[in-house]
Amino acid sequence: MSASAAFLQLLNGLASANSLFLVAAGLSLIFGVTRTINFAHGSLYMLGMYCAVTLIARLGGGALGFWASVLLAAAFVGVAGAAIEILVLRRTYAAPDLMQLLATFALVLIIGDFALWAWGPEDILGPRAPGLAGAVTILGREFPQYDLFLIAFGPLVLLALWLLLTRTRWGTLVRAATEDREMAGALGVNHKWLFTGVFALGAFLAGFGGAIEIPREPASLSVALSVIADAFVVVVVGGLGSIPGAFLAALLISEIKALCIGFGQVTVFGTVFSLSKLTLVIEFLVMAVVLVLRPWGLLGRAAAPARGPAVLEPRLPVPSRRALYALAALVAALALVPTLSTGYTLVLLTDILVFALFAVSLHFIAGPGGLHSFGHAAYFGLGAYGAGLLLLKAHAPMELALLLAPFCGALGALLFGWFCVRLSGVYLAMLTLAFAQIAWSIVFQWDALTGGSNGLIGVWPARWLSSQSAYYYLTLATCSAGIALLWRILYSPFGYALRAARDSALRAAAIGIDVRALQWAAFTLAGWFAGLGGALFAFAKGSISPETLAVPRSVDGLVMVLLGGLHTLTGPIWGAALFTWLEDTLARTVNYWHAVIGAVILALVLAFPQGVAGFARQRFARRGDDA
Amino acid sequence: MSLLTVRNLSKAYGAVQALADVSFTLAAGESLAMIGPNGAGKSTCFNILNGQVEPDAGAVELEGRSLAGLRAHRIWRLGVGRTFQIAATFGSMTVRENVQMALLSHHRRLGSLFSAASRAYREEADDLLAQVGMREQARRPCAVLAYGDLKRVELAVALAGRPRVLLMDEPTAGMAPAERSELMQLVTGMARKSNIGVLFTEHDMDVVFRHADRVIVLAGGALIAQGLPQDVRMNPRVREVYLGGDLLAEARANA
């Protein structure tokens, strides 16, 4: 790449940083004040894009029409944000962190289907910005005027936000709440409207970022998830709650991406690397490196320590003898199903069993372990691809592939877990998400090995297992055994130690527990069982696609666990059954089934903040069995 | 040879010198009180001794063995038990389970994946709880205990590791005066009987002067006095530090 091309590419990166900064700043503000990770922030950005395109078509593409449309679109998204806060999020602040997240993920589904209904599935190209449609010549190359405008615009927004936060009373309240929410509350800051205001401002920024990007890229449905992933990375790299940090991180990541695209292919030691294909991975690598070196982000600071006793986790109930008999009876009943019914019922039950194992393995680390993984599908997917590759590339017999595949999941968890257990809370969640995204990117882009976006086909079980009922029995036996094993471990000294480390890492270390080593081992163990689930899934379907380990699959797992109840034992299997059945039924019968699932999740979160099984336990618990 | 030797310990947080060149020793069977106003460096000192914080300079030796660079869980294995200023217990577990955890760790059984933890070392745990007067509450969840009782649970947990050194950060906080005396009698008695070295901080000067064998005084991160309780009580520098505080008032009352 010549020097002038490199320079242009750098300018290009600066222009891209603008929208990213706007979204990330909004996300960061919202997190700082309300401690909510707004998964739906990318969806708000997407709404901004669609609204701007529609408004420009109405108001005309002149200078006035264009800019009025951009501002109106942003304002509309801001109002939508306020409505979301008042109607939904306000009711979730008292719920556990993860339930809040679930609520915002439900919003992603609902907003996504709303956009699909309103604007259709096709990408919509926006007009050029009036007066800035041309190009200027820089170093003998053409560069769009609009991009130059954006380069100047980002710092202006930063300045405006800085003035808002430091020179106004409202801004002072926002900063106070970000630094120390308890103290701000004690000083009489009215949470309610401050939260609504901050959410509206954050949504406005997201909508603005989307609307102003219209001349550069088309409005599309896929933008919601790609933007939220990018914004997560920017916010975490910059430091949660830090606006200048978000600016710096947006610049850093946009520049690194731009350079990767600019360099294209490079040859190192005779091997051709396609750097442009690395763009998906590179930002998550940056994030992983930053989190390991500076766990609070580039400009972030450690959160104010919580005062008083730490958040108390509820006790993990010990199942009664009767409950164990009931579970055994359930397995026996499931074993009778093939004699009564075949075909579709067995396919669905096989899926439910596999996802029950997946959910239980996630619950193992997220509930009793306290490690809130947002990327558990990585290990499920590694197990699936491990099984497929062993069968297709190494020509191993299916039985051997099934036996070895879980170790692929465990190996991935061993590697990623080493980094993850060094962090906690939101940072751990983000790092697990980053690693899952890295795993996905590698699978997606390594065509030669994994088949890229097409995935692998022809992953069928051995002949003796090829009948539907035979494979169902294999799945039933394996998943029941796996779940029983994981549950047994929860009540072993290892499982107790895991809960101990979650309750008080300080106390755990002071009685000789090596907390990191323990959590690392648990992470790896959970990865092994997730991998087992993935391998069973691969042979059940006969094919594997990258979706097997994509972020939505990880979120599915969390939804199952949280629906069932994080602090229950059997909750995850009910959550898995309910969710898998619901998704399957809706996908076959309803047009906008994502939105319906979103609405169901939302209703459940608002009605049962402790999860369905948690609710049932509270409702029917007898008094006095607290020992 | 002394059990625990602390030499020239220093630690700064930014511009704040939390500990400056502090040296002292602790003998087996001895109860040593560490006193000083808030911010004197007591908790920093404790955090260094149990491996939670790395000192900037200085050395800590347990029976001649350096503890430098060891993390908290390793130091516990060498026989240093600890209770915290803000009691730290496992809130989702019962009182007995808290002690069982410590016993499982002591017997190196934490790697066990398939045995039932609830049945492990029950009697031993109940014996320890009986020693600190918590046997009756063994089945209660830690989350619902009174603060003074939490402190007792912490003591039982620390004792489960058969410590040679016991670090106790305000062991009697949250207790009534009569209870305080009772608990300290228990601790000092145990120290003498089992040859444990006890280092404790305490705000109640009554407790300090009645139960400590020796006293060391920190102020502004530096060690300003050490010796027998009655000598320290009359030390002019100590009086200066505590001017208007408990010590002076008490000295007058006792005069």
PDB file of N, CA and C in Angstrom, chain A residues 312-316 485 488-489 491-494 496-497 499-504 506-516 525 626-627, chain B residues 52 71-73 76-77 82-84 88-94 97 101-102 104-105 109-110 112-117 139 141 143 154 157:
ATOM      1  N   LEU A 312     -26.386 -10.468  48.251  1.00  0.00           N
ATOM      2  CA  LEU A 312     -26.465 -11.848  48.716  1.00  0.00           C
ATOM      3  C   LEU A 312     -27.117 -12.727  47.657  1.00  0.00           C
ATOM      4  N   GLU A 313     -26.432 -13.780  47.293  1.00  0.00           N
ATOM      5  CA  GLU A 313     -27.008 -14.722  46.353  1.00  0.00           C
ATOM      6  C   GLU A 313     -27.895 -15.683  47.137  1.00  0.00           C
ATOM      7  N   PRO A 314     -29.053 -16.012  46.573  1.00  0.00           N
ATOM      8  CA  PRO A 314     -29.915 -16.967  47.278  1.00  0.00           C
ATOM      9  C   PRO A 314     -29.253 -18.332  47.361  1.00  0.00           C
ATOM     10  N   ARG A 315     -29.735 -19.118  48.300  1.00  0.00           N
ATOM     11  CA  ARG A 315     -29.203 -20.441  48.495  1.00  0.00           C
ATOM     12  C   ARG A 315     -29.626 -21.357  47.351  1.00  0.00           C
ATOM     13  N   LEU A 316     -28.716 -22.235  46.909  1.00  0.00           N
ATOM     14  CA  LEU A 316     -29.083 -23.238  45.910  1.00  0.00           C
ATOM     15  C   LEU A 316     -29.799 -24.367  46.638  1.00  0.00           C
ATOM     16  N   LEU A 485     -24.672 -35.595  36.138  1.00  0.00           N
ATOM     17  CA  LEU A 485     -23.282 -35.436  36.559  1.00  0.00           C
ATOM     18  C   LEU A 485     -23.007 -33.997  37.008  1.00  0.00           C
ATOM     19  N   ARG A 488     -24.671 -33.341  40.251  1.00  0.00           N
ATOM     20  CA  ARG A 488     -23.952 -34.007  41.337  1.00  0.00           C
ATOM     21  C   ARG A 488     -22.746 -33.159  41.753  1.00  0.00           C
ATOM     22  N   ILE A 489     -22.041 -32.632  40.757  1.00  0.00           N
ATOM     23  CA  ILE A 489     -20.845 -31.836  41.050  1.00  0.00           C
ATOM     24  C   ILE A 489     -21.205 -30.576  41.829  1.00  0.00           C
ATOM     25  N   TYR A 491     -23.137 -30.251  44.196  1.00  0.00           N
ATOM     26  CA  TYR A 491     -23.259 -30.528  45.640  1.00  0.00           C
ATOM     27  C   TYR A 491     -22.024 -31.234  46.198  1.00  0.00           C
ATOM     28  N   SER A 492     -20.992 -31.330  45.370  1.00  0.00           N
ATOM     29  CA  SER A 492     -19.720 -31.895  45.839  1.00  0.00           C
ATOM     30  C   SER A 492     -18.890 -30.768  46.450  1.00  0.00           C
ATOM     31  N   PRO A 493     -17.784 -31.121  47.108  1.00  0.00           N
ATOM     32  CA  PRO A 493     -16.920 -30.065  47.634  1.00  0.00           C
ATOM     33  C   PRO A 493     -16.506 -29.059  46.547  1.00  0.00           C
ATOM     34  N   PHE A 494     -16.271 -29.535  45.335  1.00  0.00           N
ATOM     35  CA  PHE A 494     -15.893 -28.624  44.243  1.00  0.00           C
ATOM     36  C   PHE A 494     -17.008 -27.619  43.978  1.00  0.00           C
ATOM     37  N   TYR A 496     -19.450 -26.704  46.004  1.00  0.00           N
ATOM     38  CA  TYR A 496     -19.582 -25.788  47.140  1.00  0.00           C
ATOM     39  C   TYR A 496     -18.496 -24.713  47.089  1.00  0.00           C
ATOM     40  N   ALA A 497     -17.282 -25.142  46.740  1.00  0.00           N
ATOM     41  CA  ALA A 497     -16.188 -24.176  46.672  1.00  0.00           C
ATOM     42  C   ALA A 497     -16.489 -23.112  45.609  1.00  0.00           C
ATOM     43  N   ARG A 499     -19.462 -22.039  44.724  1.00  0.00           N
ATOM     44  CA  ARG A 499     -20.418 -21.100  45.306  1.00  0.00           C
ATOM     45  C   ARG A 499     -19.736 -20.205  46.329  1.00  0.00           C
ATOM     46  N   ALA A 500     -18.814 -20.801  47.089  1.00  0.00           N
ATOM     47  CA  ALA A 500     -18.091 -20.017  48.097  1.00  0.00           C
ATOM     48  C   ALA A 500     -17.335 -18.876  47.429  1.00  0.00           C
ATOM     49  N   ALA A 501     -16.652 -19.184  46.314  1.00  0.00           N
ATOM     50  CA  ALA A 501     -15.871 -18.164  45.622  1.00  0.00           C
ATOM     51  C   ALA A 501     -16.776 -17.070  45.073  1.00  0.00           C
ATOM     52  N   ARG A 502     -17.972 -17.442  44.666  1.00  0.00           N
ATOM     53  CA  ARG A 502     -18.918 -16.442  44.179  1.00  0.00           C
ATOM     54  C   ARG A 502     -19.410 -15.562  45.324  1.00  0.00           C
ATOM     55  N   ASP A 503     -19.747 -16.180  46.463  1.00  0.00           N
ATOM     56  CA  ASP A 503     -20.278 -15.426  47.602  1.00  0.00           C
ATOM     57  C   ASP A 503     -19.264 -14.423  48.123  1.00  0.00           C
ATOM     58  N   SER A 504     -18.037 -14.849  48.304  1.00  0.00           N
ATOM     59  CA  SER A 504     -17.004 -13.957  48.818  1.00  0.00           C
ATOM     60  C   SER A 504     -15.632 -14.463  48.377  1.00  0.00           C
ATOM     61  N   LEU A 506     -12.947 -12.971  48.689  1.00  0.00           N
ATOM     62  CA  LEU A 506     -12.017 -12.610  49.760  1.00  0.00           C
ATOM     63  C   LEU A 506     -11.919 -13.739  50.792  1.00  0.00           C
ATOM     64  N   ARG A 507     -13.088 -14.159  51.273  1.00  0.00           N
ATOM     65  CA  ARG A 507     -13.131 -15.200  52.282  1.00  0.00           C
ATOM     66  C   ARG A 507     -12.622 -16.521  51.706  1.00  0.00           C
ATOM     67  N   ALA A 508     -13.005 -16.787  50.447  1.00  0.00           N
ATOM     68  CA  ALA A 508     -12.587 -18.041  49.822  1.00  0.00           C
ATOM     69  C   ALA A 508     -11.064 -18.130  49.787  1.00  0.00           C
ATOM     70  N   ALA A 509     -10.410 -17.035  49.373  1.00  0.00           N
ATOM     71  CA  ALA A 509      -8.946 -17.043  49.318  1.00  0.00           C
ATOM     72  C   ALA A 509      -8.372 -17.201  50.722  1.00  0.00           C
ATOM     73  N   ALA A 510      -9.074 -16.617  51.708  1.00  0.00           N
ATOM     74  CA  ALA A 510      -8.560 -16.668  53.079  1.00  0.00           C
ATOM     75  C   ALA A 510      -8.807 -18.018  53.754  1.00  0.00           C
ATOM     76  N   ILE A 511      -9.461 -18.964  53.078  1.00  0.00           N
ATOM     77  CA  ILE A 511      -9.467 -20.332  53.607  1.00  0.00           C
ATOM     78  C   ILE A 511      -8.779 -21.271  52.624  1.00  0.00           C
ATOM     79  N   GLY A 512      -7.894 -20.706  51.827  1.00  0.00           N
ATOM     80  CA  GLY A 512      -7.029 -21.558  51.026  1.00  0.00           C
ATOM     81  C   GLY A 512      -7.577 -21.963  49.672  1.00  0.00           C
ATOM     82  N   ILE A 513      -8.678 -21.324  49.229  1.00  0.00           N
ATOM     83  CA  ILE A 513      -9.205 -21.664  47.906  1.00  0.00           C
ATOM     84  C   ILE A 513      -8.521 -20.783  46.862  1.00  0.00           C
ATOM     85  N   ASP A 514      -7.927 -21.420  45.852  1.00  0.00           N
ATOM     86  CA  ASP A 514      -7.332 -20.665  44.755  1.00  0.00           C
ATOM     87  C   ASP A 514      -8.471 -20.319  43.793  1.00  0.00           C
ATOM     88  N   VAL A 515      -9.040 -19.130  43.989  1.00  0.00           N
ATOM     89  CA  VAL A 515     -10.292 -18.785  43.295  1.00  0.00           C
ATOM     90  C   VAL A 515     -10.153 -18.866  41.778  1.00  0.00           C
ATOM     91  N   ARG A 516      -9.077 -18.294  41.252  1.00  0.00           N
ATOM     92  CA  ARG A 516      -8.903 -18.309  39.802  1.00  0.00           C
ATOM     93  C   ARG A 516      -8.806 -19.723  39.247  1.00  0.00           C
ATOM     94  N   LEU A 525     -14.749 -27.250  32.577  1.00  0.00           N
ATOM     95  CA  LEU A 525     -15.698 -28.354  32.737  1.00  0.00           C
ATOM     96  C   LEU A 525     -17.011 -28.029  32.018  1.00  0.00           C
ATOM     97  N   ASP A 626     -35.286 -23.578  55.840  1.00  0.00           N
ATOM     98  CA  ASP A 626     -34.168 -22.734  55.429  1.00  0.00           C
ATOM     99  C   ASP A 626     -32.824 -23.380  55.695  1.00  0.00           C
ATOM    100  N   ALA A 627     -32.799 -24.561  56.267  1.00  0.00           N
ATOM    101  CA  ALA A 627     -31.517 -25.164  56.610  1.00  0.00           C
ATOM    102  C   ALA A 627     -31.085 -26.178  55.572  1.00  0.00           C
TER     103      ALA A 627
ATOM    104  N   GLN B  52      -3.066 -10.465  50.602  1.00  0.00           N
ATOM    105  CA  GLN B  52      -4.005  -9.802  49.710  1.00  0.00           C
ATOM    106  C   GLN B  52      -3.362  -8.627  49.002  1.00  0.00           C
ATOM    107  N   ARG B  71       0.313 -15.709  47.229  1.00  0.00           N
ATOM    108  CA  ARG B  71      -1.060 -15.225  47.229  1.00  0.00           C
ATOM    109  C   ARG B  71      -1.790 -15.735  48.476  1.00  0.00           C
ATOM    110  N   ALA B  72      -2.944 -15.090  48.760  1.00  0.00           N
ATOM    111  CA  ALA B  72      -3.637 -15.315  50.028  1.00  0.00           C
ATOM    112  C   ALA B  72      -3.875 -16.801  50.316  1.00  0.00           C
ATOM    113  N   HIS B  73      -4.295 -17.543  49.283  1.00  0.00           N
ATOM    114  CA  HIS B  73      -4.647 -18.947  49.557  1.00  0.00           C
ATOM    115  C   HIS B  73      -3.429 -19.774  49.924  1.00  0.00           C
ATOM    116  N   TRP B  76      -2.566 -18.987  53.648  1.00  0.00           N
ATOM    117  CA  TRP B  76      -3.459 -19.707  54.553  1.00  0.00           C
ATOM    118  C   TRP B  76      -2.973 -21.136  54.753  1.00  0.00           C
ATOM    119  N   ARG B  77      -2.490 -21.759  53.673  1.00  0.00           N
ATOM    120  CA  ARG B  77      -2.012 -23.138  53.770  1.00  0.00           C
ATOM    121  C   ARG B  77      -0.802 -23.256  54.704  1.00  0.00           C
ATOM    122  N   ARG B  82      -7.415 -15.822  59.176  1.00  0.00           N
ATOM    123  CA  ARG B  82      -7.740 -14.395  59.259  1.00  0.00           C
ATOM    124  C   ARG B  82      -9.236 -14.156  59.386  1.00  0.00           C
ATOM    125  N   THR B  83      -9.625 -13.130  60.149  1.00  0.00           N
ATOM    126  CA  THR B  83     -10.997 -12.621  60.098  1.00  0.00           C
ATOM    127  C   THR B  83     -10.934 -11.188  59.597  1.00  0.00           C
ATOM    128  N   PHE B  84     -12.038 -10.711  59.016  1.00  0.00           N
ATOM    129  CA  PHE B  84     -12.023  -9.409  58.351  1.00  0.00           C
ATOM    130  C   PHE B  84     -12.733  -8.348  59.167  1.00  0.00           C
ATOM    131  N   ALA B  88     -16.521 -11.428  56.456  1.00  0.00           N
ATOM    132  CA  ALA B  88     -16.711 -12.042  55.146  1.00  0.00           C
ATOM    133  C   ALA B  88     -17.036 -13.516  55.344  1.00  0.00           C
ATOM    134  N   THR B  89     -18.283 -13.873  54.997  1.00  0.00           N
ATOM    135  CA  THR B  89     -18.678 -15.279  55.067  1.00  0.00           C
ATOM    136  C   THR B  89     -19.375 -15.627  53.756  1.00  0.00           C
ATOM    137  N   PHE B  90     -19.716 -16.899  53.593  1.00  0.00           N
ATOM    138  CA  PHE B  90     -20.424 -17.314  52.394  1.00  0.00           C
ATOM    139  C   PHE B  90     -21.921 -17.188  52.647  1.00  0.00           C
ATOM    140  N   GLY B  91     -22.513 -16.124  52.121  1.00  0.00           N
ATOM    141  CA  GLY B  91     -23.876 -15.748  52.478  1.00  0.00           C
ATOM    142  C   GLY B  91     -24.949 -16.723  52.033  1.00  0.00           C
ATOM    143  N   SER B  92     -24.680 -17.503  50.975  1.00  0.00           N
ATOM    144  CA  SER B  92     -25.721 -18.413  50.490  1.00  0.00           C
ATOM    145  C   SER B  92     -25.686 -19.749  51.223  1.00  0.00           C
ATOM    146  N   MET B  93     -24.770 -19.869  52.181  1.00  0.00           N
ATOM    147  CA  MET B  93     -24.635 -21.157  52.883  1.00  0.00           C
ATOM    148  C   MET B  93     -25.004 -21.009  54.357  1.00  0.00           C
ATOM    149  N   THR B  94     -25.200 -22.162  54.982  1.00  0.00           N
ATOM    150  CA  THR B  94     -25.493 -22.137  56.413  1.00  0.00           C
ATOM    151  C   THR B  94     -24.203 -21.939  57.194  1.00  0.00           C
ATOM    152  N   GLU B  97     -22.115 -25.036  57.031  1.00  0.00           N
ATOM    153  CA  GLU B  97     -21.473 -25.203  55.718  1.00  0.00           C
ATOM    154  C   GLU B  97     -20.256 -24.293  55.564  1.00  0.00           C
ATOM    155  N   MET B 101     -16.688 -25.823  54.674  1.00  0.00           N
ATOM    156  CA  MET B 101     -15.858 -25.382  53.547  1.00  0.00           C
ATOM    157  C   MET B 101     -14.398 -25.263  53.971  1.00  0.00           C
ATOM    158  N   ALA B 102     -14.201 -24.598  55.117  1.00  0.00           N
ATOM    159  CA  ALA B 102     -12.833 -24.397  55.590  1.00  0.00           C
ATOM    160  C   ALA B 102     -12.177 -25.737  55.917  1.00  0.00           C
ATOM    161  N   LEU B 104     -12.963 -28.696  54.573  1.00  0.00           N
ATOM    162  CA  LEU B 104     -12.707 -29.384  53.301  1.00  0.00           C
ATOM    163  C   LEU B 104     -11.426 -28.863  52.673  1.00  0.00           C
ATOM    164  N   SER B 105     -11.252 -27.548  52.754  1.00  0.00           N
ATOM    165  CA  SER B 105     -10.045 -26.948  52.200  1.00  0.00           C
ATOM    166  C   SER B 105      -8.816 -27.399  52.989  1.00  0.00           C
ATOM    167  N   ARG B 109      -9.720 -31.444  50.212  1.00  0.00           N
ATOM    168  CA  ARG B 109     -10.752 -32.260  49.572  1.00  0.00           C
ATOM    169  C   ARG B 109     -11.560 -31.456  48.547  1.00  0.00           C
ATOM    170  N   LEU B 110     -11.132 -30.241  48.233  1.00  0.00           N
ATOM    171  CA  LEU B 110     -11.945 -29.379  47.373  1.00  0.00           C
ATOM    172  C   LEU B 110     -12.003 -29.855  45.928  1.00  0.00           C
ATOM    173  N   SER B 112     -12.631 -32.777  45.041  1.00  0.00           N
ATOM    174  CA  SER B 112     -13.543 -33.915  44.945  1.00  0.00           C
ATOM    175  C   SER B 112     -14.811 -33.513  44.199  1.00  0.00           C
ATOM    176  N   LEU B 113     -15.122 -34.265  43.127  1.00  0.00           N
ATOM    177  CA  LEU B 113     -16.231 -33.868  42.262  1.00  0.00           C
ATOM    178  C   LEU B 113     -17.535 -34.586  42.588  1.00  0.00           C
ATOM    179  N   PHE B 114     -17.461 -35.765  43.173  1.00  0.00           N
ATOM    180  CA  PHE B 114     -18.693 -36.550  43.247  1.00  0.00           C
ATOM    181  C   PHE B 114     -19.148 -36.913  44.650  1.00  0.00           C
ATOM    182  N   SER B 115     -18.341 -36.618  45.676  1.00  0.00           N
ATOM    183  CA  SER B 115     -18.815 -36.921  47.026  1.00  0.00           C
ATOM    184  C   SER B 115     -19.773 -35.817  47.468  1.00  0.00           C
ATOM    185  N   ALA B 116     -20.585 -36.106  48.482  1.00  0.00           N
ATOM    186  CA  ALA B 116     -21.541 -35.107  48.959  1.00  0.00           C
ATOM    187  C   ALA B 116     -20.881 -34.221  50.004  1.00  0.00           C
ATOM    188  N   ALA B 117     -20.787 -32.925  49.699  1.00  0.00           N
ATOM    189  CA  ALA B 117     -20.086 -32.011  50.603  1.00  0.00           C
ATOM    190  C   ALA B 117     -20.821 -31.845  51.921  1.00  0.00           C
ATOM    191  N   ARG B 139     -27.560 -24.505  61.709  1.00  0.00           N
ATOM    192  CA  ARG B 139     -28.367 -24.707  60.510  1.00  0.00           C
ATOM    193  C   ARG B 139     -28.910 -23.416  59.913  1.00  0.00           C
ATOM    194  N   PRO B 141     -28.948 -19.870  57.896  1.00  0.00           N
ATOM    195  CA  PRO B 141     -28.166 -19.274  56.810  1.00  0.00           C
ATOM    196  C   PRO B 141     -27.336 -18.111  57.345  1.00  0.00           C
ATOM    197  N   ALA B 143     -26.694 -15.465  55.999  1.00  0.00           N
ATOM    198  CA  ALA B 143     -27.251 -14.178  55.586  1.00  0.00           C
ATOM    199  C   ALA B 143     -28.128 -13.543  56.656  1.00  0.00           C
ATOM    200  N   GLU B 154     -16.777 -16.406  61.625  1.00  0.00           N
ATOM    201  CA  GLU B 154     -15.479 -16.164  61.009  1.00  0.00           C
ATOM    202  C   GLU B 154     -14.350 -16.773  61.828  1.00  0.00           C
ATOM    203  N   VAL B 157     -14.337 -20.456  61.339  1.00  0.00           N
ATOM    204  CA  VAL B 157     -13.799 -20.741  60.009  1.00  0.00           C
ATOM    205  C   VAL B 157     -12.272 -20.623  60.012  1.00  0.00           C
TER     206      VAL B 157
END
